[in-house]
Amino acid sequence: MAAALPGGATPLSPATPPLGGPAVVVLWASWCVACRAEMARLPQLRVFAASHVLKIGTIQSLIDWRREND
């Protein structure tokens, strides 16, 4: 595992698609009640992200990127 960068950031694997800036990673579990409530707000998160020029990545988008670039 790579050493943390200043501010505690951890560099991503070279196999990870370029994000073009900082990223927040949120993991949800389908069995978690709080996670399910958060997942239900994904449409609102997409609107917020679009209005602030932020990207939202999903596991599926990562899988698709890896299939195209590996």
PDB file of N, CA and C in Angstrom:
ATOM      1  N   MET A   1       0.856  -1.189   0.000  1.00  0.00           N
ATOM      2  CA  MET A   1       0.000   0.000   0.000  1.00  0.00           C
ATOM      3  C   MET A   1       0.889   1.236   0.000  1.00  0.00           C
ATOM      4  N   ALA A   2       0.486   2.226  -0.748  1.00  0.00           N
ATOM      5  CA  ALA A   2       1.253   3.457  -0.867  1.00  0.00           C
ATOM      6  C   ALA A   2       1.143   4.293   0.396  1.00  0.00           C
ATOM      7  N   ALA A   3       2.178   5.069   0.634  1.00  0.00           N
ATOM      8  CA  ALA A   3       2.181   5.967   1.794  1.00  0.00           C
ATOM      9  C   ALA A   3       1.162   7.080   1.579  1.00  0.00           C
ATOM     10  N   ALA A   4       0.623   7.571   2.675  1.00  0.00           N
ATOM     11  CA  ALA A   4      -0.351   8.659   2.598  1.00  0.00           C
ATOM     12  C   ALA A   4       0.308   9.933   2.091  1.00  0.00           C
ATOM     13  N   LEU A   5      -0.437  10.703   1.373  1.00  0.00           N
ATOM     14  CA  LEU A   5       0.007  12.010   0.892  1.00  0.00           C
ATOM     15  C   LEU A   5      -0.264  13.054   1.967  1.00  0.00           C
ATOM     16  N   PRO A   6       0.262  14.278   1.796  1.00  0.00           N
ATOM     17  CA  PRO A   6      -0.039  15.331   2.768  1.00  0.00           C
ATOM     18  C   PRO A   6      -1.551  15.481   2.949  1.00  0.00           C
ATOM     19  N   GLY A   7      -1.974  15.668   4.168  1.00  0.00           N
ATOM     20  CA  GLY A   7      -3.392  15.796   4.468  1.00  0.00           C
ATOM     21  C   GLY A   7      -4.064  14.454   4.688  1.00  0.00           C
ATOM     22  N   GLY A   8      -3.293  13.363   4.626  1.00  0.00           N
ATOM     23  CA  GLY A   8      -3.841  12.040   4.886  1.00  0.00           C
ATOM     24  C   GLY A   8      -4.445  11.362   3.676  1.00  0.00           C
ATOM     25  N   ALA A   9      -4.345  11.968   2.496  1.00  0.00           N
ATOM     26  CA  ALA A   9      -4.902  11.356   1.288  1.00  0.00           C
ATOM     27  C   ALA A   9      -4.088  10.136   0.903  1.00  0.00           C
ATOM     28  N   THR A  10      -4.747   9.141   0.384  1.00  0.00           N
ATOM     29  CA  THR A  10      -4.078   7.923  -0.070  1.00  0.00           C
ATOM     30  C   THR A  10      -4.127   7.869  -1.586  1.00  0.00           C
ATOM     31  N   PRO A  11      -2.962   7.697  -2.229  1.00  0.00           N
ATOM     32  CA  PRO A  11      -2.980   7.619  -3.688  1.00  0.00           C
ATOM     33  C   PRO A  11      -3.731   6.378  -4.159  1.00  0.00           C
ATOM     34  N   LEU A  12      -4.416   6.503  -5.289  1.00  0.00           N
ATOM     35  CA  LEU A  12      -5.163   5.384  -5.848  1.00  0.00           C
ATOM     36  C   LEU A  12      -4.242   4.491  -6.663  1.00  0.00           C
ATOM     37  N   SER A  13      -4.669   3.298  -6.891  1.00  0.00           N
ATOM     38  CA  SER A  13      -3.935   2.339  -7.698  1.00  0.00           C
ATOM     39  C   SER A  13      -3.798   2.858  -9.126  1.00  0.00           C
ATOM     40  N   PRO A  14      -2.704   2.522  -9.820  1.00  0.00           N
ATOM     41  CA  PRO A  14      -2.586   2.913 -11.229  1.00  0.00           C
ATOM     42  C   PRO A  14      -3.685   2.295 -12.096  1.00  0.00           C
ATOM     43  N   ALA A  15      -4.335   1.248 -11.585  1.00  0.00           N
ATOM     44  CA  ALA A  15      -5.413   0.595 -12.332  1.00  0.00           C
ATOM     45  C   ALA A  15      -6.744   1.324 -12.169  1.00  0.00           C
ATOM     46  N   THR A  16      -6.736   2.423 -11.428  1.00  0.00           N
ATOM     47  CA  THR A  16      -7.949   3.194 -11.186  1.00  0.00           C
ATOM     48  C   THR A  16      -8.069   4.287 -12.243  1.00  0.00           C
ATOM     49  N   PRO A  17      -9.258   4.510 -12.774  1.00  0.00           N
ATOM     50  CA  PRO A  17      -9.397   5.559 -13.792  1.00  0.00           C
ATOM     51  C   PRO A  17      -9.036   6.928 -13.236  1.00  0.00           C
ATOM     52  N   PRO A  18      -8.493   7.800 -14.074  1.00  0.00           N
ATOM     53  CA  PRO A  18      -8.161   9.144 -13.609  1.00  0.00           C
ATOM     54  C   PRO A  18      -9.420   9.913 -13.210  1.00  0.00           C
ATOM     55  N   LEU A  19      -9.364  10.558 -12.069  1.00  0.00           N
ATOM     56  CA  LEU A  19     -10.532  11.280 -11.573  1.00  0.00           C
ATOM     57  C   LEU A  19     -10.426  12.785 -11.821  1.00  0.00           C
ATOM     58  N   GLY A  20      -9.239  13.281 -11.998  1.00  0.00           N
ATOM     59  CA  GLY A  20      -9.059  14.693 -12.262  1.00  0.00           C
ATOM     60  C   GLY A  20      -9.161  15.560 -11.024  1.00  0.00           C
ATOM     61  N   GLY A  21      -9.023  14.994  -9.845  1.00  0.00           N
ATOM     62  CA  GLY A  21      -9.073  15.768  -8.614  1.00  0.00           C
ATOM     63  C   GLY A  21      -9.396  14.886  -7.426  1.00  0.00           C
ATOM     64  N   PRO A  22      -9.620  15.510  -6.282  1.00  0.00           N
ATOM     65  CA  PRO A  22      -9.934  14.744  -5.072  1.00  0.00           C
ATOM     66  C   PRO A  22     -11.214  13.921  -5.236  1.00  0.00           C
ATOM     67  N   ALA A  23     -11.304  12.864  -4.470  1.00  0.00           N
ATOM     68  CA  ALA A  23     -12.480  12.000  -4.538  1.00  0.00           C
ATOM     69  C   ALA A  23     -12.910  11.593  -3.137  1.00  0.00           C
ATOM     70  N   VAL A  24     -14.182  11.415  -2.977  1.00  0.00           N
ATOM     71  CA  VAL A  24     -14.749  10.868  -1.746  1.00  0.00           C
ATOM     72  C   VAL A  24     -15.311   9.507  -2.106  1.00  0.00           C
ATOM     73  N   VAL A  25     -14.938   8.498  -1.348  1.00  0.00           N
ATOM     74  CA  VAL A  25     -15.423   7.148  -1.612  1.00  0.00           C
ATOM     75  C   VAL A  25     -16.421   6.779  -0.526  1.00  0.00           C
ATOM     76  N   VAL A  26     -17.617   6.422  -0.952  1.00  0.00           N
ATOM     77  CA  VAL A  26     -18.665   6.013  -0.021  1.00  0.00           C
ATOM     78  C   VAL A  26     -19.071   4.589  -0.391  1.00  0.00           C
ATOM     79  N   LEU A  27     -19.025   3.711   0.571  1.00  0.00           N
ATOM     80  CA  LEU A  27     -19.417   2.322   0.343  1.00  0.00           C
ATOM     81  C   LEU A  27     -20.730   2.063   1.061  1.00  0.00           C
ATOM     82  N   TRP A  28     -21.658   1.497   0.336  1.00  0.00           N
ATOM     83  CA  TRP A  28     -22.963   1.177   0.899  1.00  0.00           C
ATOM     84  C   TRP A  28     -23.148  -0.329   0.927  1.00  0.00           C
ATOM     85  N   ALA A  29     -23.877  -0.808   1.924  1.00  0.00           N
ATOM     86  CA  ALA A  29     -24.243  -2.221   2.013  1.00  0.00           C
ATOM     87  C   ALA A  29     -25.761  -2.322   1.955  1.00  0.00           C
ATOM     88  N   SER A  30     -26.234  -3.261   1.146  1.00  0.00           N
ATOM     89  CA  SER A  30     -27.682  -3.373   0.966  1.00  0.00           C
ATOM     90  C   SER A  30     -28.407  -3.785   2.241  1.00  0.00           C
ATOM     91  N   TRP A  31     -27.695  -4.408   3.186  1.00  0.00           N
ATOM     92  CA  TRP A  31     -28.325  -4.857   4.424  1.00  0.00           C
ATOM     93  C   TRP A  31     -28.322  -3.762   5.499  1.00  0.00           C
ATOM     94  N   CYS A  32     -27.644  -2.655   5.244  1.00  0.00           N
ATOM     95  CA  CYS A  32     -27.485  -1.575   6.227  1.00  0.00           C
ATOM     96  C   CYS A  32     -28.635  -0.573   6.066  1.00  0.00           C
ATOM     97  N   VAL A  33     -29.429  -0.381   7.127  1.00  0.00           N
ATOM     98  CA  VAL A  33     -30.592   0.502   7.057  1.00  0.00           C
ATOM     99  C   VAL A  33     -30.174   1.938   6.734  1.00  0.00           C
ATOM    100  N   ALA A  34     -29.142   2.437   7.392  1.00  0.00           N
ATOM    101  CA  ALA A  34     -28.680   3.804   7.127  1.00  0.00           C
ATOM    102  C   ALA A  34     -28.159   3.942   5.698  1.00  0.00           C
ATOM    103  N   CYS A  35     -27.471   2.904   5.213  1.00  0.00           N
ATOM    104  CA  CYS A  35     -26.952   2.924   3.841  1.00  0.00           C
ATOM    105  C   CYS A  35     -28.092   2.953   2.835  1.00  0.00           C
ATOM    106  N   ARG A  36     -29.115   2.163   3.091  1.00  0.00           N
ATOM    107  CA  ARG A  36     -30.258   2.119   2.169  1.00  0.00           C
ATOM    108  C   ARG A  36     -30.936   3.487   2.099  1.00  0.00           C
ATOM    109  N   ALA A  37     -31.007   4.178   3.231  1.00  0.00           N
ATOM    110  CA  ALA A  37     -31.589   5.526   3.232  1.00  0.00           C
ATOM    111  C   ALA A  37     -30.730   6.473   2.403  1.00  0.00           C
ATOM    112  N   GLU A  38     -29.407   6.334   2.527  1.00  0.00           N
ATOM    113  CA  GLU A  38     -28.498   7.165   1.743  1.00  0.00           C
ATOM    114  C   GLU A  38     -28.611   6.849   0.257  1.00  0.00           C
ATOM    115  N   MET A  39     -28.709   5.561  -0.078  1.00  0.00           N
ATOM    116  CA  MET A  39     -28.828   5.150  -1.479  1.00  0.00           C
ATOM    117  C   MET A  39     -30.072   5.742  -2.130  1.00  0.00           C
ATOM    118  N   ALA A  40     -31.129   5.864  -1.352  1.00  0.00           N
ATOM    119  CA  ALA A  40     -32.379   6.415  -1.875  1.00  0.00           C
ATOM    120  C   ALA A  40     -32.211   7.874  -2.286  1.00  0.00           C
ATOM    121  N   ARG A  41     -31.195   8.535  -1.741  1.00  0.00           N
ATOM    122  CA  ARG A  41     -30.955   9.945  -2.070  1.00  0.00           C
ATOM    123  C   ARG A  41     -29.998  10.129  -3.239  1.00  0.00           C
ATOM    124  N   LEU A  42     -29.621   9.031  -3.898  1.00  0.00           N
ATOM    125  CA  LEU A  42     -28.687   9.116  -5.019  1.00  0.00           C
ATOM    126  C   LEU A  42     -29.148  10.078  -6.114  1.00  0.00           C
ATOM    127  N   PRO A  43     -30.433  10.105  -6.485  1.00  0.00           N
ATOM    128  CA  PRO A  43     -30.856  11.091  -7.496  1.00  0.00           C
ATOM    129  C   PRO A  43     -30.556  12.537  -7.070  1.00  0.00           C
ATOM    130  N   GLN A  44     -30.769  12.835  -5.795  1.00  0.00           N
ATOM    131  CA  GLN A  44     -30.457  14.187  -5.298  1.00  0.00           C
ATOM    132  C   GLN A  44     -28.952  14.445  -5.351  1.00  0.00           C
ATOM    133  N   LEU A  45     -28.179  13.423  -5.030  1.00  0.00           N
ATOM    134  CA  LEU A  45     -26.720  13.557  -5.070  1.00  0.00           C
ATOM    135  C   LEU A  45     -26.246  13.818  -6.494  1.00  0.00           C
ATOM    136  N   ARG A  46     -26.863  13.154  -7.462  1.00  0.00           N
ATOM    137  CA  ARG A  46     -26.500  13.374  -8.869  1.00  0.00           C
ATOM    138  C   ARG A  46     -26.779  14.818  -9.291  1.00  0.00           C
ATOM    139  N   VAL A  47     -27.903  15.383  -8.868  1.00  0.00           N
ATOM    140  CA  VAL A  47     -28.231  16.778  -9.184  1.00  0.00           C
ATOM    141  C   VAL A  47     -27.209  17.712  -8.532  1.00  0.00           C
ATOM    142  N   PHE A  48     -26.897  17.473  -7.263  1.00  0.00           N
ATOM    143  CA  PHE A  48     -25.914  18.290  -6.541  1.00  0.00           C
ATOM    144  C   PHE A  48     -24.559  18.215  -7.242  1.00  0.00           C
ATOM    145  N   ALA A  49     -24.130  17.006  -7.574  1.00  0.00           N
ATOM    146  CA  ALA A  49     -22.821  16.820  -8.218  1.00  0.00           C
ATOM    147  C   ALA A  49     -22.769  17.552  -9.553  1.00  0.00           C
ATOM    148  N   ALA A  50     -23.825  17.447 -10.337  1.00  0.00           N
ATOM    149  CA  ALA A  50     -23.855  18.108 -11.638  1.00  0.00           C
ATOM    150  C   ALA A  50     -23.780  19.627 -11.491  1.00  0.00           C
ATOM    151  N   SER A  51     -24.450  20.159 -10.493  1.00  0.00           N
ATOM    152  CA  SER A  51     -24.449  21.613 -10.310  1.00  0.00           C
ATOM    153  C   SER A  51     -23.139  22.139  -9.745  1.00  0.00           C
ATOM    154  N   HIS A  52     -22.302  21.238  -9.211  1.00  0.00           N
ATOM    155  CA  HIS A  52     -21.008  21.642  -8.656  1.00  0.00           C
ATOM    156  C   HIS A  52     -19.837  21.055  -9.449  1.00  0.00           C
ATOM    157  N   VAL A  53     -20.112  20.567 -10.639  1.00  0.00           N
ATOM    158  CA  VAL A  53     -19.107  19.986 -11.529  1.00  0.00           C
ATOM    159  C   VAL A  53     -18.303  18.903 -10.803  1.00  0.00           C
ATOM    160  N   LEU A  54     -18.994  18.010 -10.138  1.00  0.00           N
ATOM    161  CA  LEU A  54     -18.373  16.881  -9.452  1.00  0.00           C
ATOM    162  C   LEU A  54     -18.743  15.600 -10.182  1.00  0.00           C
ATOM    163  N   LYS A  55     -17.875  14.617 -10.107  1.00  0.00           N
ATOM    164  CA  LYS A  55     -18.137  13.344 -10.762  1.00  0.00           C
ATOM    165  C   LYS A  55     -18.635  12.334  -9.731  1.00  0.00           C
ATOM    166  N   ILE A  56     -19.523  11.459 -10.168  1.00  0.00           N
ATOM    167  CA  ILE A  56     -19.962  10.338  -9.339  1.00  0.00           C
ATOM    168  C   ILE A  56     -19.553   9.070 -10.068  1.00  0.00           C
ATOM    169  N   GLY A  57     -18.769   8.262  -9.397  1.00  0.00           N
ATOM    170  CA  GLY A  57     -18.358   6.988  -9.975  1.00  0.00           C
ATOM    171  C   GLY A  57     -19.076   5.858  -9.265  1.00  0.00           C
ATOM    172  N   THR A  58     -19.318   4.801  -9.982  1.00  0.00           N
ATOM    173  CA  THR A  58     -19.949   3.628  -9.397  1.00  0.00           C
ATOM    174  C   THR A  58     -19.047   2.422  -9.632  1.00  0.00           C
ATOM    175  N   ILE A  59     -19.327   1.351  -8.939  1.00  0.00           N
ATOM    176  CA  ILE A  59     -18.578   0.123  -9.188  1.00  0.00           C
ATOM    177  C   ILE A  59     -18.740  -0.269 -10.653  1.00  0.00           C
ATOM    178  N   GLN A  60     -19.954  -0.126 -11.183  1.00  0.00           N
ATOM    179  CA  GLN A  60     -20.171  -0.481 -12.585  1.00  0.00           C
ATOM    180  C   GLN A  60     -19.335   0.386 -13.516  1.00  0.00           C
ATOM    181  N   SER A  61     -19.227   1.682 -13.230  1.00  0.00           N
ATOM    182  CA  SER A  61     -18.420   2.541 -14.098  1.00  0.00           C
ATOM    183  C   SER A  61     -16.945   2.159 -14.015  1.00  0.00           C
ATOM    184  N   LEU A  62     -16.488   1.729 -12.847  1.00  0.00           N
ATOM    185  CA  LEU A  62     -15.106   1.262 -12.703  1.00  0.00           C
ATOM    186  C   LEU A  62     -14.899  -0.032 -13.497  1.00  0.00           C
ATOM    187  N   ILE A  63     -15.844  -0.961 -13.395  1.00  0.00           N
ATOM    188  CA  ILE A  63     -15.759  -2.217 -14.152  1.00  0.00           C
ATOM    189  C   ILE A  63     -15.712  -1.918 -15.650  1.00  0.00           C
ATOM    190  N   ASP A  64     -16.592  -1.032 -16.109  1.00  0.00           N
ATOM    191  CA  ASP A  64     -16.625  -0.672 -17.530  1.00  0.00           C
ATOM    192  C   ASP A  64     -15.295  -0.057 -17.963  1.00  0.00           C
ATOM    193  N   TRP A  65     -14.752   0.846 -17.155  1.00  0.00           N
ATOM    194  CA  TRP A  65     -13.483   1.504 -17.476  1.00  0.00           C
ATOM    195  C   TRP A  65     -12.357   0.486 -17.562  1.00  0.00           C
ATOM    196  N   ARG A  66     -12.325  -0.427 -16.591  1.00  0.00           N
ATOM    197  CA  ARG A  66     -11.260  -1.460 -16.596  1.00  0.00           C
ATOM    198  C   ARG A  66     -11.381  -2.348 -17.820  1.00  0.00           C
ATOM    199  N   ARG A  67     -12.599  -2.712 -18.230  1.00  0.00           N
ATOM    200  CA  ARG A  67     -12.778  -3.550 -19.419  1.00  0.00           C
ATOM    201  C   ARG A  67     -12.274  -2.834 -20.673  1.00  0.00           C
ATOM    202  N   GLU A  68     -12.468  -1.533 -20.735  1.00  0.00           N
ATOM    203  CA  GLU A  68     -12.038  -0.774 -21.903  1.00  0.00           C
ATOM    204  C   GLU A  68     -10.543  -0.477 -21.901  1.00  0.00           C
ATOM    205  N   ASN A  69      -9.914  -0.428 -20.717  1.00  0.00           N
ATOM    206  CA  ASN A  69      -8.530   0.040 -20.619  1.00  0.00           C
ATOM    207  C   ASN A  69      -7.528  -1.012 -20.186  1.00  0.00           C
ATOM    208  N   ASP A  70      -7.944  -2.183 -19.840  1.00  0.00           N
ATOM    209  CA  ASP A  70      -6.999  -3.231 -19.430  1.00  0.00           C
ATOM    210  C   ASP A  70      -6.614  -4.088 -20.606  1.00  0.00           C
TER     211      ASP A  70
END
